[in-house]
Short mmCIF file of C-alpha atoms in Angstrom, two decimals:
data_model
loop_
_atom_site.label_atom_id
_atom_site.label_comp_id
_atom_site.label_asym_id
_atom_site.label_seq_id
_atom_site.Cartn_x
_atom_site.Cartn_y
_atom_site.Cartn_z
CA UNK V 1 -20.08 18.17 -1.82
CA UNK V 2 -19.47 17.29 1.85
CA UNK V 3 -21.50 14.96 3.95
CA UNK V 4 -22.32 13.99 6.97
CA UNK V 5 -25.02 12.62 9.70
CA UNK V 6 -26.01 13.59 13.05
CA UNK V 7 -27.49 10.38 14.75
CA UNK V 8 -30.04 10.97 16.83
CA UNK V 9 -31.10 8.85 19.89
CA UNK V 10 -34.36 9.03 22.29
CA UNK V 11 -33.37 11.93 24.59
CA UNK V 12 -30.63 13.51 22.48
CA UNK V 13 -30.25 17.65 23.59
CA UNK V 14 -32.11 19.35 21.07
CA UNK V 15 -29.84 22.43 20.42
CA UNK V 16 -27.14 20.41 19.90
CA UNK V 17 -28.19 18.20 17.56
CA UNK V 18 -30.59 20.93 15.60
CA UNK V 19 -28.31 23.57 15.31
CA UNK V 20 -25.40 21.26 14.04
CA UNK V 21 -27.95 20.73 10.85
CA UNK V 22 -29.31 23.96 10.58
CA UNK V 23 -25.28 25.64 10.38
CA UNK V 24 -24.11 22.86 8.16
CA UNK V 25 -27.03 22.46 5.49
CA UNK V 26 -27.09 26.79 5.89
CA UNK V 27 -22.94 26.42 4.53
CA UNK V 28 -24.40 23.65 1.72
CA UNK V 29 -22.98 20.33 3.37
CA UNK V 30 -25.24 17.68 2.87
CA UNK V 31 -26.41 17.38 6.66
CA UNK V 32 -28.73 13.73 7.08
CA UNK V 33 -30.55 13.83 10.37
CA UNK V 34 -30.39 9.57 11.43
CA UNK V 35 -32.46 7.92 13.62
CA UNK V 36 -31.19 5.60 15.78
CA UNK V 37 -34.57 4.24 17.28
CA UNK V 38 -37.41 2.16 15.46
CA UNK V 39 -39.10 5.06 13.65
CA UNK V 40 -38.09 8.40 12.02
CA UNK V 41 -39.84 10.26 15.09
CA UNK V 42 -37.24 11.06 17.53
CA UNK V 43 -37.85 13.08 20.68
CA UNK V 44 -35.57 15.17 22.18
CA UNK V 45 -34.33 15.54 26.60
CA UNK V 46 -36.90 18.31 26.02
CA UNK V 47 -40.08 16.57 24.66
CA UNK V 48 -39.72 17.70 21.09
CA UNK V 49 -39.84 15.56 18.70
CA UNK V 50 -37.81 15.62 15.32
CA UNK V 51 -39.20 13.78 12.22
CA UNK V 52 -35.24 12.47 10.57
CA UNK V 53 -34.75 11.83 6.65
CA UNK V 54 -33.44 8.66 7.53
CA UNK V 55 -33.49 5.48 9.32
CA UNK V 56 -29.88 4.11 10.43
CA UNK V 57 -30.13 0.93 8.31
CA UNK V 58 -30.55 3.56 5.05
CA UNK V 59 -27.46 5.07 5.81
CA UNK V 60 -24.26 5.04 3.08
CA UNK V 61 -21.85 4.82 5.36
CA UNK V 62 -19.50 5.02 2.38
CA UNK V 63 -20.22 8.12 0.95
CA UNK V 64 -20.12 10.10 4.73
CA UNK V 65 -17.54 12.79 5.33
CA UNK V 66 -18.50 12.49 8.92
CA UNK V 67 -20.29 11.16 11.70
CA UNK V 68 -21.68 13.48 14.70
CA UNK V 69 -23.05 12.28 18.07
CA UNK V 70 -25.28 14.65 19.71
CA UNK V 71 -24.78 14.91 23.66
CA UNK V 72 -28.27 14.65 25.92
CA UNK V 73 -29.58 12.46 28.33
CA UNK V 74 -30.45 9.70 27.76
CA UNK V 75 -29.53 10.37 24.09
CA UNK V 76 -25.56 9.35 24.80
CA UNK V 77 -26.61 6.63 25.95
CA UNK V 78 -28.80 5.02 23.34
CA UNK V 79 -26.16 6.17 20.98
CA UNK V 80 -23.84 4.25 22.23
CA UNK V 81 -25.94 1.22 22.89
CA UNK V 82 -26.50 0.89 19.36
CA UNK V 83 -23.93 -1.60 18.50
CA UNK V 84 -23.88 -1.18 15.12
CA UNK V 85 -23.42 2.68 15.05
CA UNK V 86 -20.18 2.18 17.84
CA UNK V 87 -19.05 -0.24 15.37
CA UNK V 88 -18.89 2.12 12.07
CA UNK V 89 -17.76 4.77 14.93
CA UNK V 90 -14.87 2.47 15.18
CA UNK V 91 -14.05 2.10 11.59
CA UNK V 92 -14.53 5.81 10.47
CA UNK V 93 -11.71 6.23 13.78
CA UNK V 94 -9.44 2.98 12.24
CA UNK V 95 -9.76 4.92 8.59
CA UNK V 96 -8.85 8.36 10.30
CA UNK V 97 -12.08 9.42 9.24
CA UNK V 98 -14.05 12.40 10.82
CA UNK V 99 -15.89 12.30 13.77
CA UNK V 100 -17.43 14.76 16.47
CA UNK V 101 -19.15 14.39 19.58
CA UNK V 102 -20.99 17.05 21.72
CA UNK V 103 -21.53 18.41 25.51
CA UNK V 104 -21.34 14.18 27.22
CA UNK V 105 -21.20 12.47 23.49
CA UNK V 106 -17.38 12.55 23.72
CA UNK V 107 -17.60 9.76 26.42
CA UNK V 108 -18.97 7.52 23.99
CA UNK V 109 -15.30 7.97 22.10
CA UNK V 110 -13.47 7.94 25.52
CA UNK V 111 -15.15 4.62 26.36
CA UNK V 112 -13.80 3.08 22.94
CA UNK V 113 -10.47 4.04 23.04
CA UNK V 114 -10.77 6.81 20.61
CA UNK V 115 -9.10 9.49 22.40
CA UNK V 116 -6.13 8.48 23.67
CA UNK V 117 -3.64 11.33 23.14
CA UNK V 118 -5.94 13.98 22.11
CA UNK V 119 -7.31 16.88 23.39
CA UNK V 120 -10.77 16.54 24.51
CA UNK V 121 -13.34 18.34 26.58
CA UNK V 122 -17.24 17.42 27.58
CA UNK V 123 -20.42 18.46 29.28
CA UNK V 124 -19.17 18.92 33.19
CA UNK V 125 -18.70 15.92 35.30
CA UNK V 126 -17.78 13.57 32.19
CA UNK V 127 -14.26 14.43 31.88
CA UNK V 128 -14.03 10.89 33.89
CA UNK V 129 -15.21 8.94 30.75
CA UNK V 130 -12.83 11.05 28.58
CA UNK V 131 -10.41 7.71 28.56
CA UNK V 132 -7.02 8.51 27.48
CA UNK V 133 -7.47 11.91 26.65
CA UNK V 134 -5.64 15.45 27.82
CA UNK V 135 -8.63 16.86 29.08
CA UNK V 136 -9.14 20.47 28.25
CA UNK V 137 -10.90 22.81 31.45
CA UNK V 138 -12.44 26.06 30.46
CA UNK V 139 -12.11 28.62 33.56
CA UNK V 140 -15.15 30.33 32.54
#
């Protein structure tokens, strides 16, 4: 079976995050909701607060299919100041393992390099953080 875990910082945008979980565990991945911050509460840009299965430190890095970053404000932002997160970010990138970031999370991989030579696209005004990568418009 398929794993992954969505990482969830103070502030992260709470349909982005949730309905990541809800689509993945509904199509039987193994979705673990992570908290990023000191307890296993973690409230949303929107005041609501999540209860996680897991702290970061409990994490088996090993045994994850993939790691998703949540966009929100200020939830990109305490992701990436969490050093040790950006640094298994870095490895699952190195191993050409899967990663995905959401709505201003993909400036998180622009920042580290990660998208040099790919297509990316983010939340609106973010495409300057997209470091590296061919930025993709939508002309809605």
């Amino acid at each position: 079976m398929k794993k992954i875990a969505v990482f969830f910082g103070t502030g992260y945008e709470e349909i982005e995050a949730l309905t990541v979980v809800d689509l993945c565990r509904r199509a039987g991945i193994d979705t673990q909701m992570v908290s990023v911050t000191e307890t296993l509460q973690v409230t949303g840009s929107h005041n609501i607060t999540v209860t996680m299965d897991k702290m970061y430190d409990e994490v088996a890095f090993d045994e994850l299919d993939m790691i998703v970053l949540p966009g929100g404000m200020p939830g990109t932002l305490n992701l990436e100041a969490h050093a040790a997160l950006m640094e298994r970010v870095d490895e699952f990138h190195k191993c050409g393992r899967f990663l995905a970031a959401i709505c201003a999370a993909p400036s998180i991989f622009g920042h580290r390099g990660i998208l040099q030579g790919r297509q990316a696209c983010s939340y609106p005004g973010f495409e300057k953080d997209l470091n590296g990568a061919n930025v993709v418009f939508d002309s809605v």
